[in-house]
Amino acid sequence: MTCDEYQEQVSQYIDGELGDEDSGILFKHLSLCAECRSFLRSTLELRSKIHDEMLMEAQNQLQAQPSRLTTAFTLPLAALLAAVFLFLGIAQFSSYDRYNQISDRTSVEFGQPALPVNPF
Amino acid sequence: MQPSLDERLVIRLKAGDAEAFGELYFRYRPRVYRFALKLLRDADLAEDIVQETFLKARGAIQNLLQSSSLLAWLLTITRNEVYGHLRKSRSNGEISDENVWESETPIDEVLGKETVEIVQSMIAGLKPDYREVILLREYEQMPYAEIARVIGDTESAVKARLFKARKALVKKLKPYFGEQS
């Protein structure tokens, strides 16, 4: 077999498409041939650079997405906070109102002046 | 055995589930776009091809038999659209000959660039029939049998084309790789 044929097998080997027997023969040749070893190294490096590119692409996509993610999380969060503030406001108002009613009743019962009326 | 995500999606698509098509689009659009873009090297054109691909896919979903290879099916449609476009835009119509390179990468295009970008430029310089096997194998990690289905050729042709493309790329990229013996 020529080096060109072995290198075609290198190409199949890195794709997981070379059988065990052929892989064994290929590795025997690789142990003796610097040119074919260099081809193996370079094809693996090519693959690694393509994977780096895909990783960068995925990172860019993730960076482009936060606006969508932010919207997805901030809108419900804002609505929840608004609801909590509204609830607290109503609760505070009603408790103040109830407090005034109690104070009025107490001051009438004990003959003391009523507490100042809630200015709000 | 549990049906795969793709198989379940195909069942829903065939049943006319409107949401399933949106799911197909969101799941596969980025990969269809990347394949079209890398074959055409034109973002606007790639966008048009994506739209055409999904339109054709919608119309042809009932013909899809191999439910486990939705991506291969979509990329086959994409490839047909791309080659249809390339045929229209070329006067001779044929794109295959012995030469692996479609265009030389100008030297100023690689000067001062990271190796990753140089690799991208070199892949872009391959002829479409060599570029597509590199894209399907390296980016989509498809097995040879699936690549053969997408490009409508034999597995031996896939093997041979991949080897030629790699050999040509490695030869040009060697100066940029950290070579030790």
PDB file of C-alpha atoms in Angstrom:
ATOM      1  CA  MET A   1       0.000   0.000   0.000  1.00  0.00           C
ATOM      2  CA  THR A   2       1.176   3.554  -0.719  1.00  0.00           C
ATOM      3  CA  CYS A   3       1.323   6.421   1.788  1.00  0.00           C
ATOM      4  CA  ASP A   4      -1.556   8.052  -0.059  1.00  0.00           C
ATOM      5  CA  GLU A   5      -3.703   4.967   0.576  1.00  0.00           C
ATOM      6  CA  TYR A   6      -2.668   4.891   4.230  1.00  0.00           C
ATOM      7  CA  GLN A   7      -3.579   8.557   4.543  1.00  0.00           C
ATOM      8  CA  GLU A   8      -7.016   7.834   3.116  1.00  0.00           C
ATOM      9  CA  GLN A   9      -7.319   5.283   5.927  1.00  0.00           C
ATOM     10  CA  VAL A  10      -6.190   7.938   8.426  1.00  0.00           C
ATOM     11  CA  SER A  11      -9.106  10.057   7.216  1.00  0.00           C
ATOM     12  CA  GLN A  12     -11.501   7.124   7.805  1.00  0.00           C
ATOM     13  CA  TYR A  13      -9.887   6.274  11.130  1.00  0.00           C
ATOM     14  CA  ILE A  14     -10.445   9.720  12.641  1.00  0.00           C
ATOM     15  CA  ASP A  15     -14.101   9.473  11.535  1.00  0.00           C
ATOM     16  CA  GLY A  16     -14.478   6.120  13.295  1.00  0.00           C
ATOM     17  CA  GLU A  17     -15.156   4.461   9.938  1.00  0.00           C
ATOM     18  CA  LEU A  18     -12.150   2.156   9.750  1.00  0.00           C
ATOM     19  CA  GLY A  19     -12.442  -1.478  10.890  1.00  0.00           C
ATOM     20  CA  ASP A  20     -10.292  -2.922  13.687  1.00  0.00           C
ATOM     21  CA  GLU A  21      -8.137  -5.044  11.407  1.00  0.00           C
ATOM     22  CA  ASP A  22      -7.357  -2.138   9.048  1.00  0.00           C
ATOM     23  CA  SER A  23      -6.724   0.142  12.032  1.00  0.00           C
ATOM     24  CA  GLY A  24      -4.128  -2.341  13.333  1.00  0.00           C
ATOM     25  CA  ILE A  25      -2.350  -2.385   9.971  1.00  0.00           C
ATOM     26  CA  LEU A  26      -2.533   1.409   9.754  1.00  0.00           C
ATOM     27  CA  PHE A  27      -0.964   1.844  13.196  1.00  0.00           C
ATOM     28  CA  LYS A  28       1.903  -0.473  12.297  1.00  0.00           C
ATOM     29  CA  HIS A  29       2.559   1.746   9.287  1.00  0.00           C
ATOM     30  CA  LEU A  30       2.198   4.946  11.357  1.00  0.00           C
ATOM     31  CA  SER A  31       4.858   3.716  13.763  1.00  0.00           C
ATOM     32  CA  LEU A  32       7.288   3.606  10.859  1.00  0.00           C
ATOM     33  CA  CYS A  33       6.200   6.546   8.693  1.00  0.00           C
ATOM     34  CA  ALA A  34       6.730  10.164   9.807  1.00  0.00           C
ATOM     35  CA  GLU A  35       4.876  11.586   6.793  1.00  0.00           C
ATOM     36  CA  CYS A  36       1.676   9.677   7.567  1.00  0.00           C
ATOM     37  CA  ARG A  37       2.002  10.495  11.287  1.00  0.00           C
ATOM     38  CA  SER A  38       2.259  14.141  10.337  1.00  0.00           C
ATOM     39  CA  PHE A  39      -0.901  13.784   8.207  1.00  0.00           C
ATOM     40  CA  LEU A  40      -2.744  12.251  11.166  1.00  0.00           C
ATOM     41  CA  ARG A  41      -1.574  15.086  13.442  1.00  0.00           C
ATOM     42  CA  SER A  42      -2.609  17.756  10.956  1.00  0.00           C
ATOM     43  CA  THR A  43      -6.075  16.285  10.292  1.00  0.00           C
ATOM     44  CA  LEU A  44      -6.657  16.134  14.042  1.00  0.00           C
ATOM     45  CA  GLU A  45      -5.502  19.734  14.367  1.00  0.00           C
ATOM     46  CA  LEU A  46      -7.847  20.735  11.546  1.00  0.00           C
ATOM     47  CA  ARG A  47     -10.701  19.070  13.420  1.00  0.00           C
ATOM     48  CA  SER A  48      -9.700  20.776  16.647  1.00  0.00           C
ATOM     49  CA  LYS A  49      -9.734  24.210  14.951  1.00  0.00           C
ATOM     50  CA  ILE A  50     -13.190  23.510  13.509  1.00  0.00           C
ATOM     51  CA  HIS A  51     -14.388  22.555  16.987  1.00  0.00           C
ATOM     52  CA  ASP A  52     -12.904  25.807  18.343  1.00  0.00           C
ATOM     53  CA  GLU A  53     -14.880  27.691  15.708  1.00  0.00           C
ATOM     54  CA  MET A  54     -18.082  25.851  16.662  1.00  0.00           C
ATOM     55  CA  LEU A  55     -17.450  26.642  20.305  1.00  0.00           C
ATOM     56  CA  MET A  56     -16.970  30.329  19.498  1.00  0.00           C
ATOM     57  CA  GLU A  57     -20.153  30.237  17.419  1.00  0.00           C
ATOM     58  CA  ALA A  58     -22.077  28.696  20.323  1.00  0.00           C
ATOM     59  CA  GLN A  59     -20.676  31.312  22.736  1.00  0.00           C
ATOM     60  CA  ASN A  60     -21.718  34.116  20.379  1.00  0.00           C
ATOM     61  CA  GLN A  61     -25.206  32.655  20.173  1.00  0.00           C
ATOM     62  CA  LEU A  62     -25.393  32.491  23.959  1.00  0.00           C
ATOM     63  CA  GLN A  63     -24.233  36.097  24.233  1.00  0.00           C
ATOM     64  CA  ALA A  64     -26.862  37.152  21.721  1.00  0.00           C
ATOM     65  CA  GLN A  65     -29.580  35.419  23.709  1.00  0.00           C
ATOM     66  CA  PRO A  66     -29.472  37.192  27.108  1.00  0.00           C
ATOM     67  CA  SER A  67     -31.861  39.889  25.894  1.00  0.00           C
ATOM     68  CA  ARG A  68     -34.470  37.183  25.338  1.00  0.00           C
ATOM     69  CA  LEU A  69     -33.608  35.478  28.605  1.00  0.00           C
ATOM     70  CA  THR A  70     -33.615  38.781  30.461  1.00  0.00           C
ATOM     71  CA  THR A  71     -37.034  39.631  29.076  1.00  0.00           C
ATOM     72  CA  ALA A  72     -38.279  36.185  29.974  1.00  0.00           C
ATOM     73  CA  PHE A  73     -37.187  36.587  33.590  1.00  0.00           C
ATOM     74  CA  THR A  74     -37.555  40.314  34.253  1.00  0.00           C
ATOM     75  CA  LEU A  75     -41.139  40.720  33.060  1.00  0.00           C
ATOM     76  CA  PRO A  76     -42.628  38.111  35.421  1.00  0.00           C
ATOM     77  CA  LEU A  77     -40.314  39.354  38.186  1.00  0.00           C
ATOM     78  CA  ALA A  78     -41.494  42.955  37.713  1.00  0.00           C
ATOM     79  CA  ALA A  79     -45.117  41.802  37.721  1.00  0.00           C
ATOM     80  CA  LEU A  80     -44.503  39.799  40.895  1.00  0.00           C
ATOM     81  CA  LEU A  81     -42.820  42.753  42.625  1.00  0.00           C
ATOM     82  CA  ALA A  82     -45.650  45.085  41.575  1.00  0.00           C
ATOM     83  CA  ALA A  83     -48.170  42.602  42.997  1.00  0.00           C
ATOM     84  CA  VAL A  84     -46.209  42.320  46.257  1.00  0.00           C
ATOM     85  CA  PHE A  85     -46.000  46.134  46.635  1.00  0.00           C
ATOM     86  CA  LEU A  86     -49.687  46.499  45.851  1.00  0.00           C
ATOM     87  CA  PHE A  87     -50.552  43.825  48.394  1.00  0.00           C
ATOM     88  CA  LEU A  88     -48.322  45.443  51.043  1.00  0.00           C
ATOM     89  CA  GLY A  89     -49.819  48.845  50.289  1.00  0.00           C
ATOM     90  CA  ILE A  90     -53.368  47.557  50.655  1.00  0.00           C
ATOM     91  CA  ALA A  91     -52.448  45.597  53.789  1.00  0.00           C
ATOM     92  CA  GLN A  92     -50.790  48.650  55.345  1.00  0.00           C
ATOM     93  CA  PHE A  93     -53.709  50.899  54.440  1.00  0.00           C
ATOM     94  CA  SER A  94     -56.288  48.511  55.873  1.00  0.00           C
ATOM     95  CA  SER A  95     -54.286  47.930  59.099  1.00  0.00           C
ATOM     96  CA  TYR A  96     -53.840  51.729  59.555  1.00  0.00           C
ATOM     97  CA  ASP A  97     -57.551  52.170  58.999  1.00  0.00           C
ATOM     98  CA  ARG A  98     -58.352  49.432  61.515  1.00  0.00           C
ATOM     99  CA  TYR A  99     -55.866  51.004  63.976  1.00  0.00           C
ATOM    100  CA  ASN A 100     -57.622  54.369  63.659  1.00  0.00           C
ATOM    101  CA  GLN A 101     -60.995  52.740  64.242  1.00  0.00           C
ATOM    102  CA  ILE A 102     -59.672  51.023  67.389  1.00  0.00           C
ATOM    103  CA  SER A 103     -58.016  54.267  68.562  1.00  0.00           C
ATOM    104  CA  ASP A 104     -61.270  56.212  68.028  1.00  0.00           C
ATOM    105  CA  ARG A 105     -63.204  53.610  69.955  1.00  0.00           C
ATOM    106  CA  THR A 106     -60.611  53.470  72.762  1.00  0.00           C
ATOM    107  CA  SER A 107     -60.423  57.250  73.126  1.00  0.00           C
ATOM    108  CA  VAL A 108     -64.229  57.452  73.251  1.00  0.00           C
ATOM    109  CA  GLU A 109     -64.352  54.659  75.817  1.00  0.00           C
ATOM    110  CA  PHE A 110     -61.637  56.188  78.046  1.00  0.00           C
ATOM    111  CA  GLY A 111     -62.525  59.800  77.412  1.00  0.00           C
ATOM    112  CA  GLN A 112     -59.211  60.589  75.781  1.00  0.00           C
ATOM    113  CA  PRO A 113     -58.686  62.541  72.555  1.00  0.00           C
ATOM    114  CA  ALA A 114     -58.502  60.461  69.362  1.00  0.00           C
ATOM    115  CA  LEU A 115     -55.145  59.914  67.696  1.00  0.00           C
ATOM    116  CA  PRO A 116     -54.442  62.261  64.799  1.00  0.00           C
ATOM    117  CA  VAL A 117     -56.310  61.202  61.639  1.00  0.00           C
ATOM    118  CA  ASN A 118     -54.212  59.527  58.952  1.00  0.00           C
ATOM    119  CA  PRO A 119     -53.332  62.385  56.595  1.00  0.00           C
ATOM    120  CA  PHE A 120     -53.170  59.929  53.681  1.00  0.00           C
TER     121      PHE A 120
ATOM    122  CA  MET B   1     -38.201   1.422  22.852  1.00  0.00           C
ATOM    123  CA  GLN B   2     -39.048   5.085  23.407  1.00  0.00           C
ATOM    124  CA  PRO B   3     -39.341   7.118  20.188  1.00  0.00           C
ATOM    125  CA  SER B   4     -36.617   9.738  19.828  1.00  0.00           C
ATOM    126  CA  LEU B   5     -37.343  13.478  19.978  1.00  0.00           C
ATOM    127  CA  ASP B   6     -37.167  13.591  16.181  1.00  0.00           C
ATOM    128  CA  GLU B   7     -39.514  10.651  15.791  1.00  0.00           C
ATOM    129  CA  ARG B   8     -42.068  12.263  18.087  1.00  0.00           C
ATOM    130  CA  LEU B   9     -41.695  15.530  16.203  1.00  0.00           C
ATOM    131  CA  VAL B  10     -42.273  13.809  12.868  1.00  0.00           C
ATOM    132  CA  ILE B  11     -45.429  12.132  14.183  1.00  0.00           C
ATOM    133  CA  ARG B  12     -46.743  15.548  15.277  1.00  0.00           C
ATOM    134  CA  LEU B  13     -45.719  17.173  11.988  1.00  0.00           C
ATOM    135  CA  LYS B  14     -47.487  14.497   9.982  1.00  0.00           C
ATOM    136  CA  ALA B  15     -50.579  14.892  12.136  1.00  0.00           C
ATOM    137  CA  GLY B  16     -50.633  18.591  11.161  1.00  0.00           C
ATOM    138  CA  ASP B  17     -49.736  19.949  14.608  1.00  0.00           C
ATOM    139  CA  ALA B  18     -49.106  23.656  13.962  1.00  0.00           C
ATOM    140  CA  GLU B  19     -46.730  24.072  16.909  1.00  0.00           C
ATOM    141  CA  ALA B  20     -44.591  21.156  15.732  1.00  0.00           C
ATOM    142  CA  PHE B  21     -43.482  23.072  12.663  1.00  0.00           C
ATOM    143  CA  GLY B  22     -42.332  25.963  14.832  1.00  0.00           C
ATOM    144  CA  GLU B  23     -40.405  23.483  16.943  1.00  0.00           C
ATOM    145  CA  LEU B  24     -38.782  21.997  13.831  1.00  0.00           C
ATOM    146  CA  TYR B  25     -37.811  25.491  12.713  1.00  0.00           C
ATOM    147  CA  PHE B  26     -36.318  26.560  16.039  1.00  0.00           C
ATOM    148  CA  ARG B  27     -34.511  23.281  16.540  1.00  0.00           C
ATOM    149  CA  TYR B  28     -32.905  23.052  13.117  1.00  0.00           C
ATOM    150  CA  ARG B  29     -32.796  26.563  11.681  1.00  0.00           C
ATOM    151  CA  PRO B  30     -29.285  27.382  12.982  1.00  0.00           C
ATOM    152  CA  ARG B  31     -27.789  24.250  11.421  1.00  0.00           C
ATOM    153  CA  VAL B  32     -29.653  24.662   8.133  1.00  0.00           C
ATOM    154  CA  TYR B  33     -28.492  28.298   8.018  1.00  0.00           C
ATOM    155  CA  ARG B  34     -24.871  27.413   8.814  1.00  0.00           C
ATOM    156  CA  PHE B  35     -24.825  24.741   6.088  1.00  0.00           C
ATOM    157  CA  ALA B  36     -26.345  27.123   3.514  1.00  0.00           C
ATOM    158  CA  LEU B  37     -24.065  29.980   4.566  1.00  0.00           C
ATOM    159  CA  LYS B  38     -20.909  27.931   4.372  1.00  0.00           C
ATOM    160  CA  LEU B  39     -21.868  26.554   0.977  1.00  0.00           C
ATOM    161  CA  LEU B  40     -22.916  29.906  -0.476  1.00  0.00           C
ATOM    162  CA  ARG B  41     -20.749  32.378   1.473  1.00  0.00           C
ATOM    163  CA  ASP B  42     -23.577  34.924   1.234  1.00  0.00           C
ATOM    164  CA  ALA B  43     -25.651  35.674   4.346  1.00  0.00           C
ATOM    165  CA  ASP B  44     -28.696  37.105   2.516  1.00  0.00           C
ATOM    166  CA  LEU B  45     -28.798  34.269   0.056  1.00  0.00           C
ATOM    167  CA  ALA B  46     -28.365  31.749   2.865  1.00  0.00           C
ATOM    168  CA  GLU B  47     -31.343  33.334   4.645  1.00  0.00           C
ATOM    169  CA  ASP B  48     -33.460  32.949   1.467  1.00  0.00           C
ATOM    170  CA  ILE B  49     -32.374  29.324   1.171  1.00  0.00           C
ATOM    171  CA  VAL B  50     -33.401  28.695   4.797  1.00  0.00           C
ATOM    172  CA  GLN B  51     -36.877  30.074   4.108  1.00  0.00           C
ATOM    173  CA  GLU B  52     -37.187  27.986   0.934  1.00  0.00           C
ATOM    174  CA  THR B  53     -35.955  24.893   2.744  1.00  0.00           C
ATOM    175  CA  PHE B  54     -38.551  25.127   5.496  1.00  0.00           C
ATOM    176  CA  LEU B  55     -41.308  25.931   3.008  1.00  0.00           C
ATOM    177  CA  LYS B  56     -40.384  22.863   0.957  1.00  0.00           C
ATOM    178  CA  ALA B  57     -40.067  20.784   4.130  1.00  0.00           C
ATOM    179  CA  ARG B  58     -43.561  21.787   5.195  1.00  0.00           C
ATOM    180  CA  GLY B  59     -44.963  20.747   1.843  1.00  0.00           C
ATOM    181  CA  ALA B  60     -43.066  17.465   1.772  1.00  0.00           C
ATOM    182  CA  ILE B  61     -43.368  16.281   5.355  1.00  0.00           C
ATOM    183  CA  GLN B  62     -45.741  13.447   4.390  1.00  0.00           C
ATOM    184  CA  ASN B  63     -43.010  11.966   2.157  1.00  0.00           C
ATOM    185  CA  LEU B  64     -40.512  11.729   5.010  1.00  0.00           C
ATOM    186  CA  LEU B  65     -40.055   8.074   5.851  1.00  0.00           C
ATOM    187  CA  GLN B  66     -36.867   8.073   7.883  1.00  0.00           C
ATOM    188  CA  SER B  67     -38.053   9.774  10.984  1.00  0.00           C
ATOM    189  CA  SER B  68     -34.718   9.400  12.783  1.00  0.00           C
ATOM    190  CA  SER B  69     -32.795  11.603  10.358  1.00  0.00           C
ATOM    191  CA  LEU B  70     -34.708  14.868  10.270  1.00  0.00           C
ATOM    192  CA  LEU B  71     -31.499  16.880  10.021  1.00  0.00           C
ATOM    193  CA  ALA B  72     -30.229  14.799   7.079  1.00  0.00           C
ATOM    194  CA  TRP B  73     -33.577  15.281   5.352  1.00  0.00           C
ATOM    195  CA  LEU B  74     -33.546  19.051   5.945  1.00  0.00           C
ATOM    196  CA  LEU B  75     -29.935  19.348   4.771  1.00  0.00           C
ATOM    197  CA  THR B  76     -30.781  17.358   1.637  1.00  0.00           C
ATOM    198  CA  ILE B  77     -33.474  19.919   0.817  1.00  0.00           C
ATOM    199  CA  THR B  78     -31.057  22.755   1.669  1.00  0.00           C
ATOM    200  CA  ARG B  79     -28.385  21.257  -0.570  1.00  0.00           C
ATOM    201  CA  ASN B  80     -30.838  20.904  -3.473  1.00  0.00           C
ATOM    202  CA  GLU B  81     -31.850  24.539  -3.046  1.00  0.00           C
ATOM    203  CA  VAL B  82     -28.209  25.684  -2.885  1.00  0.00           C
ATOM    204  CA  TYR B  83     -27.187  23.676  -5.948  1.00  0.00           C
ATOM    205  CA  GLY B  84     -30.303  24.860  -7.789  1.00  0.00           C
ATOM    206  CA  HIS B  85     -29.184  28.393  -7.084  1.00  0.00           C
ATOM    207  CA  LEU B  86     -25.560  27.691  -8.049  1.00  0.00           C
ATOM    208  CA  ARG B  87     -26.655  26.066 -11.308  1.00  0.00           C
ATOM    209  CA  LYS B  88     -28.750  29.105 -12.167  1.00  0.00           C
ATOM    210  CA  SER B  89     -25.910  31.483 -11.389  1.00  0.00           C
ATOM    211  CA  ARG B  90     -23.233  29.591 -13.350  1.00  0.00           C
ATOM    212  CA  SER B  91     -23.147  29.501 -17.098  1.00  0.00           C
ATOM    213  CA  ASN B  92     -21.573  26.046 -17.410  1.00  0.00           C
ATOM    214  CA  GLY B  93     -23.799  24.459 -14.767  1.00  0.00           C
ATOM    215  CA  GLU B  94     -21.230  21.814 -13.763  1.00  0.00           C
ATOM    216  CA  ILE B  95     -19.149  22.220 -10.668  1.00  0.00           C
ATOM    217  CA  SER B  96     -17.214  19.017 -10.369  1.00  0.00           C
ATOM    218  CA  ASP B  97     -13.735  18.381 -11.696  1.00  0.00           C
ATOM    219  CA  GLU B  98     -10.418  17.205 -10.364  1.00  0.00           C
ATOM    220  CA  ASN B  99      -9.452  20.477  -8.745  1.00  0.00           C
ATOM    221  CA  VAL B 100     -10.481  20.706  -5.095  1.00  0.00           C
ATOM    222  CA  TRP B 101     -10.254  24.499  -4.858  1.00  0.00           C
ATOM    223  CA  GLU B 102     -12.891  26.888  -6.047  1.00  0.00           C
ATOM    224  CA  SER B 103     -10.940  29.999  -5.232  1.00  0.00           C
ATOM    225  CA  GLU B 104      -7.545  30.891  -3.883  1.00  0.00           C
ATOM    226  CA  THR B 105      -7.669  32.465  -0.438  1.00  0.00           C
ATOM    227  CA  PRO B 106      -6.034  35.882  -0.907  1.00  0.00           C
ATOM    228  CA  ILE B 107      -2.945  36.258   1.274  1.00  0.00           C
ATOM    229  CA  ASP B 108      -4.247  39.481   2.876  1.00  0.00           C
ATOM    230  CA  GLU B 109      -7.323  37.547   3.976  1.00  0.00           C
ATOM    231  CA  VAL B 110      -5.217  35.380   6.273  1.00  0.00           C
ATOM    232  CA  LEU B 111      -2.579  37.863   7.417  1.00  0.00           C
ATOM    233  CA  GLY B 112      -2.793  38.570  11.121  1.00  0.00           C
ATOM    234  CA  LYS B 113      -5.737  36.244  11.616  1.00  0.00           C
ATOM    235  CA  GLU B 114      -6.198  33.505  14.200  1.00  0.00           C
ATOM    236  CA  THR B 115      -5.762  29.937  12.925  1.00  0.00           C
ATOM    237  CA  VAL B 116      -9.493  29.308  13.417  1.00  0.00           C
ATOM    238  CA  GLU B 117     -10.321  32.110  10.968  1.00  0.00           C
ATOM    239  CA  ILE B 118      -7.692  30.907   8.510  1.00  0.00           C
ATOM    240  CA  VAL B 119      -9.234  27.426   8.622  1.00  0.00           C
ATOM    241  CA  GLN B 120     -12.648  28.994   7.926  1.00  0.00           C
ATOM    242  CA  SER B 121     -11.275  30.900   4.921  1.00  0.00           C
ATOM    243  CA  MET B 122      -9.589  27.786   3.551  1.00  0.00           C
ATOM    244  CA  ILE B 123     -12.753  25.698   3.888  1.00  0.00           C
ATOM    245  CA  ALA B 124     -14.665  28.491   2.159  1.00  0.00           C
ATOM    246  CA  GLY B 125     -12.177  28.267  -0.710  1.00  0.00           C
ATOM    247  CA  LEU B 126     -12.970  24.588  -1.400  1.00  0.00           C
ATOM    248  CA  LYS B 127     -15.279  23.676  -4.256  1.00  0.00           C
ATOM    249  CA  PRO B 128     -18.859  23.147  -3.020  1.00  0.00           C
ATOM    250  CA  ASP B 129     -18.764  19.368  -3.545  1.00  0.00           C
ATOM    251  CA  TYR B 130     -15.667  19.095  -1.339  1.00  0.00           C
ATOM    252  CA  ARG B 131     -16.839  21.775   1.074  1.00  0.00           C
ATOM    253  CA  GLU B 132     -20.159  20.034   1.679  1.00  0.00           C
ATOM    254  CA  VAL B 133     -18.600  16.737   2.778  1.00  0.00           C
ATOM    255  CA  ILE B 134     -16.331  18.616   5.204  1.00  0.00           C
ATOM    256  CA  LEU B 135     -19.337  20.516   6.555  1.00  0.00           C
ATOM    257  CA  LEU B 136     -21.471  17.410   6.971  1.00  0.00           C
ATOM    258  CA  ARG B 137     -18.676  15.394   8.572  1.00  0.00           C
ATOM    259  CA  GLU B 138     -16.888  17.976  10.729  1.00  0.00           C
ATOM    260  CA  TYR B 139     -19.711  20.362  11.648  1.00  0.00           C
ATOM    261  CA  GLU B 140     -22.681  17.983  11.651  1.00  0.00           C
ATOM    262  CA  GLN B 141     -20.700  14.876  12.638  1.00  0.00           C
ATOM    263  CA  MET B 142     -22.701  12.707  10.280  1.00  0.00           C
ATOM    264  CA  PRO B 143     -21.604   9.146   9.549  1.00  0.00           C
ATOM    265  CA  TYR B 144     -20.553   8.381   5.960  1.00  0.00           C
ATOM    266  CA  ALA B 145     -23.822   6.549   5.203  1.00  0.00           C
ATOM    267  CA  GLU B 146     -25.871   9.607   6.154  1.00  0.00           C
ATOM    268  CA  ILE B 147     -23.593  11.979   4.214  1.00  0.00           C
ATOM    269  CA  ALA B 148     -24.008   9.697   1.199  1.00  0.00           C
ATOM    270  CA  ARG B 149     -27.795  10.004   1.526  1.00  0.00           C
ATOM    271  CA  VAL B 150     -27.644  13.811   1.772  1.00  0.00           C
ATOM    272  CA  ILE B 151     -25.378  14.248  -1.247  1.00  0.00           C
ATOM    273  CA  GLY B 152     -27.018  11.429  -3.217  1.00  0.00           C
ATOM    274  CA  ASP B 153     -23.794   9.514  -3.786  1.00  0.00           C
ATOM    275  CA  THR B 154     -22.054   6.360  -2.535  1.00  0.00           C
ATOM    276  CA  GLU B 155     -20.131   5.913   0.707  1.00  0.00           C
ATOM    277  CA  SER B 156     -16.929   5.302  -1.261  1.00  0.00           C
ATOM    278  CA  ALA B 157     -17.428   8.642  -2.996  1.00  0.00           C
ATOM    279  CA  VAL B 158     -17.852  10.280   0.432  1.00  0.00           C
ATOM    280  CA  LYS B 159     -14.642   8.633   1.680  1.00  0.00           C
ATOM    281  CA  ALA B 160     -12.694   9.706  -1.374  1.00  0.00           C
ATOM    282  CA  ARG B 161     -13.983  13.298  -1.361  1.00  0.00           C
ATOM    283  CA  LEU B 162     -13.364  13.728   2.350  1.00  0.00           C
ATOM    284  CA  PHE B 163      -9.818  12.492   1.965  1.00  0.00           C
ATOM    285  CA  LYS B 164      -9.093  14.781  -0.987  1.00  0.00           C
ATOM    286  CA  ALA B 165     -10.587  17.780   0.801  1.00  0.00           C
ATOM    287  CA  ARG B 166      -8.631  17.059   3.991  1.00  0.00           C
ATOM    288  CA  LYS B 167      -5.400  16.468   2.147  1.00  0.00           C
ATOM    289  CA  ALA B 168      -5.760  19.766   0.281  1.00  0.00           C
ATOM    290  CA  LEU B 169      -6.668  21.649   3.472  1.00  0.00           C
ATOM    291  CA  VAL B 170      -3.850  20.124   5.498  1.00  0.00           C
ATOM    292  CA  LYS B 171      -1.329  20.986   2.765  1.00  0.00           C
ATOM    293  CA  LYS B 172      -2.387  24.640   2.807  1.00  0.00           C
ATOM    294  CA  LEU B 173      -2.771  24.878   6.565  1.00  0.00           C
ATOM    295  CA  LYS B 174       0.469  23.196   7.588  1.00  0.00           C
ATOM    296  CA  PRO B 175       2.362  26.485   7.953  1.00  0.00           C
ATOM    297  CA  TYR B 176      -0.280  27.675  10.438  1.00  0.00           C
ATOM    298  CA  PHE B 177      -0.352  24.523  12.563  1.00  0.00           C
ATOM    299  CA  GLY B 178       2.129  23.935  15.378  1.00  0.00           C
ATOM    300  CA  GLU B 179       3.964  21.159  13.592  1.00  0.00           C
ATOM    301  CA  GLN B 180       6.287  18.818  15.497  1.00  0.00           C
ATOM    302  CA  SER B 181       7.597  15.514  14.178  1.00  0.00           C
TER     303      SER B 181
END
